[in-house]
XYZ file of C-alpha atoms in Angstrom:
740
model
C 81.087 147.657 94.445
C 81.250 144.663 95.953
C 83.531 141.464 94.481
C 80.684 138.758 93.709
C 77.195 139.435 92.783
C 75.827 136.259 93.308
C 72.911 135.562 91.112
C 70.323 132.958 92.153
C 67.148 132.226 90.224
C 64.706 130.376 92.165
C 61.810 128.413 91.142
C 59.923 125.738 92.845
C 63.065 124.861 95.295
C 61.779 125.975 98.794
C 63.158 121.884 100.327
C 66.890 123.660 99.339
C 66.675 127.151 99.131
C 67.951 127.830 102.475
C 70.641 125.765 102.378
C 71.552 127.168 99.280
C 71.740 130.829 100.555
C 73.000 129.517 103.867
C 76.512 127.968 102.388
C 76.356 131.899 100.567
C 76.206 133.887 103.228
C 77.757 131.959 105.888
C 81.380 131.900 103.655
C 84.207 133.574 105.577
C 84.663 135.896 102.558
C 81.499 138.683 102.633
C 82.237 141.235 99.654
C 79.196 139.800 97.969
C 75.833 140.542 97.198
C 72.928 137.799 96.745
C 70.334 139.438 94.000
C 67.897 136.607 94.483
C 65.531 135.820 91.743
C 61.525 134.860 92.448
C 60.424 133.157 88.460
C 56.999 133.438 90.243
C 57.350 130.119 92.414
C 53.929 128.729 93.363
C 55.692 127.188 96.530
C 57.435 128.955 99.473
C 60.053 130.287 97.977
C 59.390 134.323 97.640
C 58.678 134.234 101.462
C 61.724 132.802 102.352
C 63.732 135.504 100.290
C 62.275 137.710 101.647
C 63.146 136.917 105.122
C 66.832 136.089 104.925
C 66.558 140.066 102.782
C 65.098 141.098 106.045
C 68.039 140.064 108.430
C 71.041 140.042 105.683
C 71.250 143.684 103.913
C 73.745 141.546 101.130
C 70.157 140.263 99.797
C 68.085 141.243 97.472
C 64.825 139.763 95.877
C 63.787 140.383 92.545
C 60.238 138.928 91.661
C 58.733 138.569 88.580
C 55.613 139.401 87.649
C 55.391 136.332 85.651
C 57.379 132.942 85.240
C 59.679 133.560 82.951
C 62.302 129.565 83.282
C 66.224 129.519 84.379
C 67.630 131.681 81.451
C 65.580 134.977 81.801
C 65.075 134.777 85.277
C 69.528 135.625 85.468
C 68.640 138.200 82.827
C 66.786 139.938 85.213
C 68.803 139.968 87.708
C 71.734 141.110 85.534
C 70.717 144.525 85.977
C 70.721 144.336 89.222
C 74.034 143.131 89.754
C 77.361 145.748 90.673
C 79.963 143.226 91.421
C 83.359 142.838 89.905
C 82.085 139.434 89.030
C 78.809 137.783 88.155
C 78.473 133.999 89.665
C 74.746 132.413 88.942
C 74.319 130.056 91.120
C 71.610 127.379 91.314
C 69.179 127.547 94.208
C 69.454 124.070 94.831
C 73.394 124.039 95.106
C 75.797 124.775 97.592
C 78.991 126.649 97.942
C 81.377 124.407 99.784
C 83.155 126.368 102.507
C 85.660 129.009 101.755
C 84.973 129.081 98.345
C 84.660 132.642 97.469
C 87.625 133.827 100.047
C 89.602 130.799 97.276
C 88.074 132.436 93.849
C 89.030 135.567 94.997
C 92.696 135.285 95.844
C 92.963 133.117 92.722
C 91.226 136.423 90.636
C 93.724 138.609 92.641
C 95.958 136.192 91.741
C 95.597 136.163 87.865
C 94.899 139.382 87.366
C 91.198 139.948 86.986
C 90.913 138.024 83.779
C 87.068 137.469 81.844
C 86.543 134.372 83.141
C 87.326 131.789 85.943
C 87.024 128.562 85.799
C 86.408 126.598 89.463
C 85.895 122.578 90.217
C 82.742 121.145 91.178
C 81.483 118.121 93.257
C 78.229 115.718 92.526
C 76.341 115.181 95.422
C 73.944 112.033 95.180
C 70.432 112.268 96.868
C 71.736 108.967 98.928
C 74.473 110.941 99.811
C 77.462 110.027 97.948
C 79.825 112.419 96.372
C 81.688 112.264 93.353
C 83.840 115.085 92.256
C 84.302 115.890 88.370
C 86.145 112.898 86.118
C 88.133 116.079 84.211
C 89.778 117.708 87.156
C 92.700 117.250 86.283
C 92.149 120.122 83.149
C 92.209 122.022 85.899
C 95.302 121.577 87.867
C 97.300 121.218 84.730
C 96.038 124.463 83.268
C 98.289 126.415 85.621
C 98.912 129.575 87.590
C 98.755 131.613 84.426
C 95.569 132.592 82.604
C 94.695 131.599 78.829
C 92.395 131.211 75.859
C 90.506 128.661 74.548
C 92.538 128.310 71.427
C 95.546 127.630 73.886
C 94.235 125.156 76.155
C 91.405 123.895 74.457
C 90.541 121.163 76.775
C 88.764 123.206 78.852
C 85.177 123.167 76.389
C 85.864 119.461 77.251
C 84.641 120.256 81.178
C 80.699 120.203 81.898
C 79.334 123.732 79.424
C 77.012 124.958 82.405
C 76.785 128.506 83.619
C 77.745 127.682 87.501
C 81.077 126.364 87.664
C 82.420 130.273 86.082
C 82.287 133.444 87.145
C 82.760 136.291 84.763
C 83.817 139.918 84.859
C 81.073 141.931 84.684
C 82.346 144.621 82.150
C 83.203 141.356 79.783
C 80.004 140.169 79.768
C 78.272 143.648 79.572
C 80.751 144.751 76.572
C 79.800 141.561 74.611
C 75.884 142.171 75.340
C 75.741 138.291 77.279
C 73.083 136.738 77.558
C 70.681 133.545 78.624
C 67.945 132.755 75.734
C 65.023 131.308 76.639
C 65.074 127.289 76.553
C 65.568 123.787 78.186
C 69.149 124.189 77.720
C 70.287 127.501 77.787
C 73.987 126.889 78.852
C 74.812 126.061 75.935
C 75.031 129.031 73.746
C 76.226 130.914 77.015
C 79.306 129.058 77.515
C 80.063 128.389 74.209
C 80.120 131.999 72.931
C 81.641 133.376 76.343
C 84.836 130.855 76.291
C 85.519 131.174 73.154
C 85.367 134.819 73.672
C 87.615 135.338 76.348
C 91.071 136.225 76.406
C 92.078 135.340 79.346
C 90.503 132.714 81.736
C 92.606 131.169 84.604
C 91.615 128.191 86.289
C 91.199 127.276 89.909
C 91.648 123.392 90.609
C 89.623 123.287 93.884
C 86.046 122.091 94.728
C 83.655 125.369 95.319
C 80.373 123.787 94.427
C 78.345 120.655 95.662
C 76.374 120.239 92.702
C 73.160 118.470 94.098
C 71.882 115.050 91.909
C 67.944 115.457 92.639
C 65.923 112.091 92.529
C 63.425 113.683 90.833
C 62.490 117.510 89.894
C 66.197 118.044 88.275
C 64.740 119.198 84.514
C 67.073 118.038 82.332
C 66.685 113.935 83.775
C 62.699 114.698 82.835
C 61.376 112.252 79.939
C 59.385 115.275 77.812
C 59.849 117.001 73.913
C 61.215 119.781 76.013
C 64.773 118.157 74.782
C 63.920 119.411 71.214
C 65.362 123.184 73.042
C 69.122 121.295 72.100
C 68.593 121.991 68.088
C 67.765 125.519 68.850
C 70.696 126.264 70.829
C 72.880 124.694 68.533
C 71.772 127.128 65.938
C 71.926 129.745 68.540
C 75.955 129.300 69.059
C 76.557 128.226 65.406
C 75.005 131.875 64.279
C 77.095 133.443 67.308
C 80.293 131.663 65.397
C 79.232 133.224 61.873
C 78.811 136.718 62.860
C 82.464 136.464 64.984
C 84.872 135.537 61.740
C 88.054 135.838 63.742
C 85.864 132.314 65.549
C 85.547 130.815 62.396
C 88.419 127.859 62.993
C 85.926 127.146 65.763
C 83.138 125.305 62.940
C 84.926 121.802 63.104
C 84.804 121.310 66.976
C 81.232 123.145 67.715
C 80.043 120.815 64.649
C 80.846 117.343 66.508
C 80.188 118.356 70.340
C 76.947 119.402 68.520
C 76.780 115.900 67.390
C 78.124 114.268 70.752
C 75.735 116.235 72.752
C 72.757 115.419 71.153
C 73.586 111.333 70.581
C 74.328 111.349 74.441
C 70.670 112.596 74.962
C 68.848 110.323 72.292
C 70.973 107.327 74.092
C 69.557 108.658 77.536
C 66.446 106.421 78.671
C 64.919 109.405 80.727
C 65.689 111.395 78.711
C 62.849 111.215 75.260
C 59.852 109.753 75.173
C 60.028 106.191 72.822
C 57.563 107.915 70.238
C 59.916 111.077 69.675
C 63.483 109.269 69.507
C 63.093 108.866 65.292
C 61.880 112.549 64.866
C 64.768 113.980 67.427
C 67.530 111.231 65.454
C 65.857 112.963 62.294
C 66.616 116.284 63.641
C 70.171 116.102 64.940
C 70.741 114.226 61.340
C 69.234 117.528 59.112
C 71.241 120.076 61.839
C 74.879 117.479 61.225
C 74.096 117.764 57.378
C 73.282 121.380 57.624
C 76.515 122.975 59.395
C 79.001 120.156 58.198
C 82.791 122.352 57.573
C 83.173 121.766 54.035
C 86.200 119.058 53.371
C 85.924 117.704 57.274
C 86.229 113.859 57.862
C 83.268 113.032 59.984
C 84.674 111.150 63.018
C 83.419 107.656 62.897
C 81.372 107.744 65.963
C 79.466 110.468 64.408
C 78.909 108.554 61.187
C 75.929 106.810 62.124
C 74.451 110.238 61.640
C 74.742 109.817 57.833
C 72.656 107.312 57.833
C 68.681 106.355 59.066
C 67.412 105.761 62.352
C 67.226 102.087 61.574
C 70.520 101.750 61.286
C 71.375 103.850 63.982
C 69.109 101.663 66.454
C 70.729 98.360 64.759
C 74.009 99.944 66.074
C 73.293 100.662 68.966
C 71.800 97.014 69.912
C 74.789 95.214 68.494
C 76.070 97.217 70.871
C 74.644 96.613 74.064
C 74.703 93.063 72.895
C 78.737 93.245 72.963
C 78.850 94.719 76.122
C 76.763 92.009 77.418
C 78.978 89.136 75.807
C 82.339 90.732 77.096
C 80.818 91.125 80.437
C 79.794 87.778 81.479
C 82.989 86.394 79.164
C 84.423 88.573 82.346
C 82.173 86.983 85.117
C 83.745 82.827 83.305
C 87.225 84.597 83.584
C 87.196 86.077 87.202
C 85.391 82.615 88.141
C 88.222 80.376 86.943
C 91.239 82.619 88.217
C 89.075 81.973 91.253
C 89.107 78.575 91.434
C 93.102 78.552 89.908
C 94.002 80.913 93.317
C 92.683 79.080 95.394
C 94.663 75.833 94.833
C 97.983 77.509 94.597
C 99.117 73.807 96.230
C 97.688 71.367 93.904
C 99.989 73.822 91.348
C 103.331 73.190 92.743
C 102.360 69.757 94.387
C 102.969 69.479 98.715
C 106.456 71.596 98.416
C 107.096 72.560 101.995
C 107.367 76.327 103.168
C 110.762 77.750 102.869
C 111.957 78.913 106.658
C 114.055 81.479 104.914
C 111.170 82.815 102.451
C 108.969 86.575 104.196
C 106.339 87.559 102.107
C 105.606 91.226 102.756
C 102.922 94.132 102.280
C 101.079 97.057 103.752
C 98.350 98.934 103.890
C 97.023 97.016 101.205
C 99.660 96.585 98.624
C 101.331 100.331 98.772
C 104.472 99.350 99.621
C 107.439 98.888 102.088
C 105.539 100.958 104.881
C 104.500 100.816 107.897
C 105.192 97.751 110.732
C 106.112 95.420 108.171
C 108.394 98.454 106.172
C 109.718 97.898 110.148
C 110.546 94.668 110.179
C 111.692 94.060 106.680
C 114.867 96.770 107.217
C 115.932 95.609 110.158
C 115.753 91.651 109.040
C 118.086 93.097 105.935
C 120.375 94.111 108.939
C 120.395 91.531 110.805
C 119.259 88.424 109.535
C 120.572 88.486 105.852
C 119.689 84.522 105.161
C 115.958 85.504 104.645
C 114.610 86.669 101.916
C 112.167 89.011 101.847
C 109.589 89.353 99.037
C 106.813 92.586 99.191
C 103.347 92.189 97.461
C 102.494 95.625 95.220
C 99.376 96.266 93.911
C 100.593 97.494 90.184
C 102.975 98.545 88.048
C 103.062 102.108 89.387
C 103.447 100.847 92.774
C 106.087 98.675 91.923
C 108.115 101.709 90.365
C 108.157 103.739 93.179
C 109.721 100.541 95.344
C 113.273 101.565 96.380
C 116.016 100.083 94.625
C 116.903 96.151 95.496
C 113.296 95.498 97.062
C 111.932 91.961 95.103
C 108.550 91.842 94.545
C 105.578 90.555 93.075
C 102.361 91.944 91.732
C 98.937 90.950 93.646
C 97.589 88.208 92.068
C 100.712 87.423 89.151
C 101.457 84.372 89.056
C 104.775 84.971 90.367
C 102.935 86.049 93.577
C 100.838 82.252 93.479
C 104.091 80.945 93.332
C 105.592 83.050 95.978
C 102.368 83.263 98.526
C 102.353 79.005 97.758
C 106.310 78.708 99.458
C 106.870 81.464 102.021
C 107.879 80.561 105.251
C 106.391 83.553 107.413
C 104.078 86.084 106.132
C 103.855 89.716 107.912
C 101.005 92.443 106.764
C 99.114 95.148 108.759
C 96.100 94.612 106.876
C 94.357 90.836 106.370
C 95.796 88.807 103.671
C 93.152 88.510 100.148
C 90.691 85.884 101.321
C 91.809 83.514 98.338
C 95.443 82.878 100.176
C 95.038 79.534 102.181
C 97.219 78.846 105.407
C 99.281 76.595 104.716
C 100.947 73.987 107.166
C 104.227 74.887 109.096
C 103.158 78.734 107.480
C 103.485 81.451 110.286
C 101.270 84.559 109.855
C 102.391 87.910 111.951
C 99.618 90.506 111.861
C 101.122 94.004 112.683
C 98.329 96.042 112.804
C 98.186 99.882 111.919
C 98.328 100.916 115.198
C 96.511 101.357 119.044
C 92.877 100.992 118.075
C 90.399 104.087 119.473
C 87.472 103.294 117.729
C 85.043 100.248 117.141
C 87.306 97.507 115.010
C 86.007 94.488 113.835
C 83.609 91.929 115.975
C 82.930 95.307 118.171
C 81.527 97.229 114.790
C 78.581 94.472 114.704
C 77.009 96.715 117.436
C 77.039 100.033 115.089
C 75.322 98.921 111.832
C 75.849 102.490 110.546
C 80.233 101.819 111.090
C 79.782 98.415 110.153
C 78.243 99.952 106.528
C 80.042 97.785 103.411
C 81.905 95.873 105.802
C 81.988 91.759 105.790
C 82.786 91.151 109.713
C 82.872 87.352 109.196
C 84.847 87.348 106.241
C 87.169 89.905 108.198
C 86.721 87.439 111.194
C 88.020 83.951 109.107
C 91.041 85.837 107.325
C 91.854 86.471 110.487
C 92.285 83.037 111.905
C 95.039 82.907 109.759
C 97.276 84.989 112.010
C 99.194 83.015 114.723
C 100.632 86.175 115.869
C 99.301 89.689 117.310
C 101.566 92.417 117.599
C 100.446 94.860 120.550
C 102.264 97.923 121.551
C 100.247 98.204 124.865
C 98.370 96.310 126.970
C 95.045 98.329 125.825
C 95.905 96.637 122.377
C 96.283 93.533 123.579
C 93.002 93.467 125.300
C 91.438 94.935 122.717
C 92.044 92.712 119.710
C 91.125 89.481 121.737
C 87.734 91.068 121.755
C 87.776 92.408 118.491
C 89.292 89.124 116.595
C 88.124 86.337 118.776
C 90.159 84.027 116.603
C 93.202 82.020 117.517
C 96.261 83.936 117.759
C 99.033 84.764 119.921
C 99.367 88.662 121.660
C 103.560 89.075 121.372
C 104.377 91.899 123.294
C 106.716 93.547 120.902
C 106.007 96.906 120.633
C 105.315 98.414 117.633
C 108.069 98.164 114.937
C 107.398 101.695 112.934
C 107.983 103.520 115.584
C 111.612 102.680 116.624
C 112.645 105.109 114.502
C 110.128 108.145 116.088
C 111.551 106.562 119.754
C 115.538 106.209 118.715
C 115.225 109.959 116.518
C 117.346 112.685 117.187
C 117.460 116.278 117.262
C 117.882 116.537 113.898
C 115.947 114.081 112.639
C 113.278 115.933 111.092
C 115.370 118.846 109.398
C 115.916 117.234 106.081
C 112.461 116.269 105.696
C 111.374 119.968 106.598
C 113.440 120.563 103.858
C 112.271 117.991 101.133
C 108.611 119.609 102.198
C 109.879 123.691 101.468
C 109.153 124.233 105.054
C 111.594 127.213 106.513
C 114.337 126.607 108.906
C 113.430 127.724 112.343
C 109.543 127.699 112.006
C 107.029 125.957 114.480
C 105.109 123.319 112.389
C 101.695 122.281 113.359
C 100.639 118.856 112.108
C 97.025 118.610 111.525
C 95.730 115.259 111.023
C 92.128 114.434 110.963
C 90.482 111.485 110.598
C 87.827 109.529 108.554
C 83.811 110.117 110.333
C 81.201 106.880 109.554
C 78.639 109.782 110.228
C 78.656 110.886 106.526
C 79.147 108.806 103.014
C 82.942 108.971 101.536
C 83.918 109.856 105.661
C 85.003 113.782 104.635
C 84.219 115.980 106.569
C 85.707 119.735 107.423
C 86.246 120.555 110.440
C 88.126 123.330 110.353
C 89.151 126.037 107.791
C 92.591 125.345 107.215
C 93.278 129.060 105.598
C 91.583 130.683 108.657
C 94.083 128.280 110.858
C 97.173 128.955 108.848
C 96.429 132.311 109.404
C 96.116 132.522 112.889
C 99.094 130.460 113.172
C 101.034 134.000 112.070
C 104.783 134.764 111.151
C 106.984 132.193 111.606
C 104.531 128.620 112.128
C 104.134 126.588 109.325
C 100.711 124.282 108.827
C 101.274 121.047 107.488
C 98.143 118.698 106.633
C 98.236 114.852 106.207
C 94.489 113.545 105.261
C 93.741 110.017 106.844
C 95.312 107.831 103.786
C 91.046 106.518 102.946
C 90.690 109.965 102.088
C 93.373 110.316 99.715
C 91.765 109.997 96.439
C 88.720 111.629 96.937
C 86.719 115.302 96.705
C 88.436 116.146 100.642
C 91.793 117.678 98.317
C 89.674 119.119 95.961
C 87.709 121.130 98.928
C 90.372 123.439 99.224
C 93.783 121.772 100.387
C 95.280 121.286 96.736
C 94.381 125.106 96.439
C 95.756 126.149 99.538
C 99.158 124.020 99.025
C 99.497 125.347 95.521
C 99.905 128.745 97.051
C 102.039 127.943 99.871
C 98.883 128.685 102.589
C 99.866 125.314 104.199
C 101.717 122.013 103.189
C 100.234 118.524 101.993
C 101.732 116.042 103.244
C 99.129 113.339 102.478
C 101.639 111.828 99.828
C 104.971 111.976 101.669
C 104.653 108.024 102.270
C 106.074 107.627 105.407
C 103.912 109.708 108.049
C 106.394 108.948 110.791
C 108.793 111.351 108.448
C 105.925 113.598 108.850
C 105.425 113.452 112.591
C 109.186 113.966 112.745
C 108.969 116.965 111.044
C 106.672 118.855 113.245
C 106.295 120.449 116.437
C 102.471 119.694 117.663
C 100.438 116.876 116.583
C 97.008 118.323 116.343
C 93.926 115.734 115.485
C 90.952 114.672 116.158
C 90.679 111.369 116.878
C 93.057 109.953 114.894
C 95.392 106.690 115.979
C 97.949 108.488 114.320
C 98.066 110.624 118.059
C 99.690 107.009 120.214
C 102.471 106.895 117.717
C 103.336 110.995 118.074
C 103.248 110.219 121.837
C 106.678 108.118 121.264
C 107.873 111.130 120.275
C 106.715 113.378 123.666
C 105.803 116.269 121.702
C 102.754 118.060 122.446
C 99.290 117.381 121.228
C 95.826 118.764 120.902
C 92.939 116.949 120.125
C 90.353 119.042 118.629
C 87.021 117.626 119.823
C 84.441 119.224 118.495
C 82.223 116.504 117.021
C 82.765 113.577 119.994
C 79.338 112.866 120.693
C 78.581 112.210 117.031
C 81.689 110.060 116.467
C 81.456 107.783 119.158
C 77.469 107.249 118.182
C 78.262 106.762 114.753
C 81.418 104.642 115.312
C 81.871 103.689 118.931
C 85.253 104.463 121.246
C 87.261 102.043 123.617
C 87.313 105.297 125.982
C 87.033 108.791 126.039
C 89.724 110.512 124.365
C 88.643 113.682 125.517
C 88.744 112.551 129.400
C 92.214 110.786 129.097
C 94.119 113.043 126.347
C 96.933 113.378 125.270
C 97.158 117.099 125.811
C 95.020 119.803 125.766
C 91.675 119.364 124.319
C 90.162 122.270 122.451
C 86.366 122.045 121.287
C 85.780 125.077 118.836
C 87.770 126.751 116.842
C 87.790 129.383 119.006
C 89.090 127.376 121.919
C 91.579 125.892 119.795
C 92.927 129.474 118.260
C 93.571 130.268 122.024
C 95.515 127.010 122.565
C 97.738 127.735 119.863
C 97.961 131.204 120.130
C 98.844 131.478 124.109
C 101.018 128.516 124.096
C 98.669 126.576 126.171
C 99.067 123.769 123.642
C 102.606 123.074 125.799
C 102.309 123.999 128.845
C 103.100 121.976 132.329
C 99.592 120.705 132.527
C 100.700 119.772 128.587
C 102.982 117.926 130.083
C 101.674 115.576 132.515
C 98.876 114.835 130.475
C 100.855 113.186 127.854
C 103.256 111.572 130.696
C 100.525 109.802 131.081
C 99.392 108.860 128.116
C 102.473 107.943 127.192
C 102.729 105.890 130.258
C 99.448 103.677 129.137
C 100.192 103.948 125.351
C 103.818 103.574 124.509
C 104.529 101.247 127.511
C 105.934 98.900 125.126
C 108.094 101.186 122.635
C 111.971 101.228 123.546
C 113.258 101.586 120.150
C 114.050 98.065 119.712
C 110.653 96.474 118.241
C 111.568 95.331 114.645
C 114.553 93.482 116.065
C 112.491 92.042 118.682
C 109.860 90.747 116.197
C 113.214 89.139 113.198
C 114.851 88.377 115.890
C 112.074 85.912 118.203
C 109.908 85.573 115.427
C 111.214 84.785 112.283
C 114.669 83.679 113.200
C 113.450 81.888 116.372
C 116.094 82.741 118.650
C 115.801 83.570 122.604
C 116.090 87.079 123.196
C 119.114 87.611 125.258
C 118.664 89.539 129.048
C 118.006 93.536 128.551
C 115.806 92.990 125.418
C 112.628 93.888 127.027
C 110.880 96.894 126.188
C 112.024 99.320 128.119
C 110.578 103.065 127.591
C 113.384 104.997 126.814
C 112.601 109.049 128.944
C 110.217 109.878 130.952
C 110.179 106.095 132.452
C 107.101 103.644 132.988
C 106.033 103.269 136.577
C 107.358 100.024 136.930
C 109.090 97.185 134.773
C 107.554 94.471 133.168
C 108.444 91.237 131.381
C 106.732 92.650 128.050
C 107.406 89.960 126.016
C 105.432 87.386 127.965
C 102.564 86.192 125.845
C 98.983 85.842 126.838
């Protein structure tokens, strides 16, 4: 008996069907059967299904003699199912990699619940991806099981059949089936969820819900949307047949009203001539099933009036939103004028040479190179007043004690930015910040560049999508100093930012902690992350891709990698900051972290801490490798899509030819490198030494001090303070403070 019976009804989806079936059959979890139902599709669906069945004995095909509709096609497939769990997958949607394994593990963990609810992401025809807005409901559900009474918020999720799997014995015992109609999911989902005695949640994106440009039946304008009334009649009939569910009537009454009004409000659902009739039938249904003594929510009281009153209210709402929008535009324009003239507000007061304004990573806190400069300035130059710009109150609350700050765009920010003598940032300051005479702007960057940056993006139209390069360069015109950690960076920044700044060979201040780290430096971080003592820690740090919208591509099966590492190893994953709040973590990372399969360190504020806690770095093309090389610890470059990456983004050199360690081009090669110990052999050490000599040339552990003394205090540095890398030593000595 297979664990999952995946029922796939098919009708006029020949363009998407192969992708759907491949996403199922190529899963690492193989204890499945696929019951594909050809709903008398007039296109090539039937032939495609027969083709797949001929080459994979897990696929069974049922050809219906006539078109039955989505719900009844699912019904036709159910008697053929022999699996523990039923999964109804629409034939234009796809499973994410590792989805079935995650479901199976969660079912085992929860002790075979009646229903497992999982997360999904909408994938749009134009390439965008958006995670379910209510994903937090699944995260908050915890590890146990529950009923709808205990967690009614679970019913706020999209009421569809395909974001759940159902225990077959539970379905058969309750004789659940799909009715005919357009909205057949509604009278299935509510009865199932209200009847389930044990529900479990999986906070993981297991399915990509395709948003088709056309062909989606629920986005088709027709009278078929009147079907919603019949389907809610079935829901109320079910509740009436189960006295124990009577308490749910007020909730279902409200849901029905909201659902029908939502259909009515959408411009692409009902023909305009039929909207009045739809409103009247909704109002009749609403009145007929109104629970005695229950108040009507304010937003649904419109159903107690006529269609004319509803239209007036809708028009008034649109007018109000338009007035608010125009008012917001006027307000933003006024604020913009105010921001552009801070000097006019404060007169011509001179800049304060003791006031330093800091920001890092778009105002996310005391981080990166600016953070290291700030800490060193507090130590050796207490006469300097350091103020941080942060983006919001939540960020401000996470600042270390005693850190003075202002909120971006606040009056305090405008006052401080009008007086500061120094500006230190690793991201360009907002365009509204005017550079005052006498102020000094120090740009620290965010590491050594491998991929094309700024002006070099002009020859990569795909990579510069959404990037205003001329505006970027206008902001860079304010720089006075550009910090560099190696000659490669110096040449690249002067090419990518053709502006009037001075390159200063200081080294990277944030890397001081890596260069000066002792043998015990990472132990506290390991303990905080819950890594067992004595484990070998493999840090996996992938970067974003420009050849896909959103930037995230699953290059590795993280669960498989963690398992292949074996006992005595811990896999730590840190996503690129631009991917931290997108769907990337929902496709498995968050769930694997919850189950202790790996450690998700994406939210660790200081990446330097994560590096110190690791023994080896596995990355693709992340600039993190240049910083990590300062630790003189092994690095493995996984370059399975190097050609696609360079074609889309562009690179200043071939990292696979000038690598900091061993290079893998397939998962099999990567697994072999890690299992065989080749990741730390003599060849790896030789490659790393050459890489360090080239890219860590100016990092000697005193970069922050060099910035403070030379650029903030204007001191002449005594002999012996030039950047000299620690072991292994470079080929020769140079005056590393020389400006170009």
